[in-house]
Coordinates of C-alpha atoms in Angstrom, one line a residue:
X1 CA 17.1 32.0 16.7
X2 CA 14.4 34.9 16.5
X3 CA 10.5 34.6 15.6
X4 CA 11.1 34.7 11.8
X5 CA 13.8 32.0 12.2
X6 CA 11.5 29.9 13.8
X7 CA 8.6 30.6 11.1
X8 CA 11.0 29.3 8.7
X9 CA 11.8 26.1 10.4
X10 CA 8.3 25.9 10.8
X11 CA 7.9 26.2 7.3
X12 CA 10.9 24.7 6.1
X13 CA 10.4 21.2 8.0
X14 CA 7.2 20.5 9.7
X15 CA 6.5 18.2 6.0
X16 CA 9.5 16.4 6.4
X17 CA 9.0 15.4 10.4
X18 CA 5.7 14.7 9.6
X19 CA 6.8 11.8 6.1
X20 CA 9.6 11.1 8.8
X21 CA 6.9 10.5 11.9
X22 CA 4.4 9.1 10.0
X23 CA 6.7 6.5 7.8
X24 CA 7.8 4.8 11.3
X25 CA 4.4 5.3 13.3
X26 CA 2.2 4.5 10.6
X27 CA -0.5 6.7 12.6
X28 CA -1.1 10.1 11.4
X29 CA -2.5 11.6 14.6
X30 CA 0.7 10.3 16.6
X31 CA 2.9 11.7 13.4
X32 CA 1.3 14.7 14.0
X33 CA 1.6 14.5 17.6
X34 CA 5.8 14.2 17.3
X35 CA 5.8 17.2 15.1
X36 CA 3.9 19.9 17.3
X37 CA 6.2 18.1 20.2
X38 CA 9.2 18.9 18.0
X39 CA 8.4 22.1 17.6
X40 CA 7.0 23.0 20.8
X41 CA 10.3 21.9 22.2
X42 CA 13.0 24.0 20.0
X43 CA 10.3 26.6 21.0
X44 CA 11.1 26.2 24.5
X45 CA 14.7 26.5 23.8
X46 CA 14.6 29.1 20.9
X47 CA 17.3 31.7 22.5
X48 CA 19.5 28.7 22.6
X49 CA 19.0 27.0 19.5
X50 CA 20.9 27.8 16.7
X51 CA 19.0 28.7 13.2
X52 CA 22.2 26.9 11.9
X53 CA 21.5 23.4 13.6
X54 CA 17.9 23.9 13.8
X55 CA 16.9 21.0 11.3
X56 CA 19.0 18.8 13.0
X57 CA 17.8 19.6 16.7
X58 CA 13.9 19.1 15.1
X59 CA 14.6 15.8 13.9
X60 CA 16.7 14.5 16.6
X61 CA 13.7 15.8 19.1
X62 CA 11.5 14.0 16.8
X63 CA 13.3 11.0 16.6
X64 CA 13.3 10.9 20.9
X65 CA 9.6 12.0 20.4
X66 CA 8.4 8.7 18.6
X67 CA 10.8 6.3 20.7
X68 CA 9.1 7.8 23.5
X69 CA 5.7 7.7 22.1
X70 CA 6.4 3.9 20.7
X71 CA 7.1 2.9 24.5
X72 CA 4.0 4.5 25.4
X73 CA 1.8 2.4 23.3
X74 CA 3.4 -0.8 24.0
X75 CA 2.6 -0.4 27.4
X76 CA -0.7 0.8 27.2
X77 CA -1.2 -1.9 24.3
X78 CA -4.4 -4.2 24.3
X79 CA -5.3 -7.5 22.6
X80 CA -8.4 -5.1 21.0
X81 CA -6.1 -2.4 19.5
X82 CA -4.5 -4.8 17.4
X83 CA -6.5 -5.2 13.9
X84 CA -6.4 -9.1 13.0
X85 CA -6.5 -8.1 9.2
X86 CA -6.6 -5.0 6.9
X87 CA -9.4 -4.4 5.5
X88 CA -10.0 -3.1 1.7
X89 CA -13.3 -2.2 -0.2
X90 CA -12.5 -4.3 -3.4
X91 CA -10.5 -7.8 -2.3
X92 CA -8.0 -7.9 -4.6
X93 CA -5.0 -10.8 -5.1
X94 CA -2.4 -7.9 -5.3
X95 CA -1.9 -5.7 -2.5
X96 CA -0.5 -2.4 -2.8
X97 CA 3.0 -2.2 -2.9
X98 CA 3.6 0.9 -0.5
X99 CA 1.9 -1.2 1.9
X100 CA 3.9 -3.9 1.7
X101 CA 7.2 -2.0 1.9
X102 CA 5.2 -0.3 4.9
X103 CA 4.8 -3.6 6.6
X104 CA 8.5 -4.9 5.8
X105 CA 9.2 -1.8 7.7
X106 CA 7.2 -2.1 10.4
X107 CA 8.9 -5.1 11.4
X108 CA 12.5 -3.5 11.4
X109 CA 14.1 -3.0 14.8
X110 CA 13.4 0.7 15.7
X111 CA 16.9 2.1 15.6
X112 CA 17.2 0.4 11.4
X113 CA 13.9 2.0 10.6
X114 CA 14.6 5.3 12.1
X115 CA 17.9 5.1 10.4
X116 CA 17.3 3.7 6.7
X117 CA 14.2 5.9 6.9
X118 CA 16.8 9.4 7.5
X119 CA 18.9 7.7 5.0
X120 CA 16.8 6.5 1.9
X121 CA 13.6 8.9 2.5
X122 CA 14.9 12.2 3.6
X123 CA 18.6 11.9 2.3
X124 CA 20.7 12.6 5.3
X125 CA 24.0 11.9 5.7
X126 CA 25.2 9.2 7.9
X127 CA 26.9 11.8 10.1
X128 CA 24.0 14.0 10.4
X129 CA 21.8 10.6 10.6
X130 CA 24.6 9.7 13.7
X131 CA 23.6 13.5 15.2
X132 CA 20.0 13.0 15.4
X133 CA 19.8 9.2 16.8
X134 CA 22.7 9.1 18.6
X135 CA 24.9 6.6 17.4
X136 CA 28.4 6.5 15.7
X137 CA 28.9 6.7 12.1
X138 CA 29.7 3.3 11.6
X139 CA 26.8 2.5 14.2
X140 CA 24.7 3.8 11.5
X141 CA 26.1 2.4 8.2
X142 CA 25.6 -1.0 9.9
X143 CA 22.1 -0.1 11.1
X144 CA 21.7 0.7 7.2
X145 CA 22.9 -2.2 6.3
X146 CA 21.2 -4.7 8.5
X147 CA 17.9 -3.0 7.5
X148 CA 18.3 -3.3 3.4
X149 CA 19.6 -6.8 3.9
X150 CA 16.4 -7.4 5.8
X151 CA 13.8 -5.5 3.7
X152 CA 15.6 -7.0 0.6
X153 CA 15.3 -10.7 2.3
X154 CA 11.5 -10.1 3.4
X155 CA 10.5 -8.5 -0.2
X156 CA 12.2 -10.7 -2.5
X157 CA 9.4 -13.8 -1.7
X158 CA 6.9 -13.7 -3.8
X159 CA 4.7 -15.2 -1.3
X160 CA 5.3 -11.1 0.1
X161 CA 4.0 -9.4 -3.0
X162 CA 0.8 -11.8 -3.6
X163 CA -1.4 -13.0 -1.2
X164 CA -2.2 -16.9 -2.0
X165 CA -5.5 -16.6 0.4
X166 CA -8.9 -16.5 -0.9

C-alpha cells in the first residue's frame, strides 16, 4: 500500500471504526483513541498491508484495540468512575430509545456485541465478521444469535422502555 492508499483508507473508514468503537465503548475519546491506534498500526505495517484487505486489517486492529482498551479500564476501574444514574435536563417518563438499545448492549458479552455490532451496524459478512474477531463462521452466527435472542429478551419488557420511578 502507498501514501495515497493509505489516504483513502483513511478517508474511506476512519467514520465507520469510529460508529464501530464508539457503539461498544460508549466513550468517544476512547472511540477515538481505537481509531488513531488503528491507523497508526496499518501505518506501521503499510509495505505489508495490502490496499485489498486493508478494511479488514483496520477493523480487526480495532476490534483487538477496544478488547485491549476494555481490559484496561476494568482494571484501573473505581467505585467513583461509575455514575449511579444518568442524568437528563428535563426528567421525562420515556427515555430515549437509542439509549436503551445502548444499555441492552452494553450488557452483552463482548465477543456478541462486537459481533452483532459488525453484523447489524456495518453490514459485514459473517466470514469477514469471522476475519476480524477471530472466530469460526459458525462461532459467529451463534454469537449473533445469542446476542438478538438476548437484546430481544431484555427489550421486549415494558418495564425496559418506561421507567416506573418518580
Amino acid at each position: 500500500m502507498d501514501r495515497s492508499q493509505f489516504n483513502r483508507c483513511v478517508e474511506q473508514y476512519a467514520d465507520r471504526l469510529f460508529r464501530f468503537a464508539f457503539a461498544s465503548l460508549r466513550n468517544r475519546e476512547q472511540a477515538e483513541d481505537v481509531v488513531q491506534e488503528s491507523f497508526a498500526r496499518v501505518w506501521e505495517k503499510v509495505q505489508t498491508v495490502d490496499f485489498a484487505k486493508a478494511k479488514s486489517y483496520l477493523f480487526t486492529t480495532a476490534h483487538h484495540a477496544m478488547i485491549d482498551e476494555v481490559r484496561h479500564n476494568q482494571r484501573n476501574a473505581s467505585i467513583d468512575d461509575h455514575p449511579t444514574a444518568i442524568e437528563r435536563s428535563a426528567p421525562s417518563p420515556y427515555p430515549d430509545v437509542n439509549e436503551v438499545l445502548h444499555k441492552a448492549l452494553a450488557t452483552l458479552p463482548e465477543a456478541q456485541r462486537s459481533a452483532i455490532l459488525l453484523r447489524d451496524y456495518e453490514g459485514y459478512s459473517y466470514q469477514e465478521i469471522g476475519d476480524i474477531t477471530g472466530m469460526s463462521e459458525s462461532q459467529v452466527k451463534v454469537s449473533i444469535f445469542r446476542a438478538r435472542t438476548a437484546l430481544k429478551n431484555k427489550l421486549k419488557s415494558i418495564d425496559n422502555l418506561i421507567d416506573t420511578e418518580p
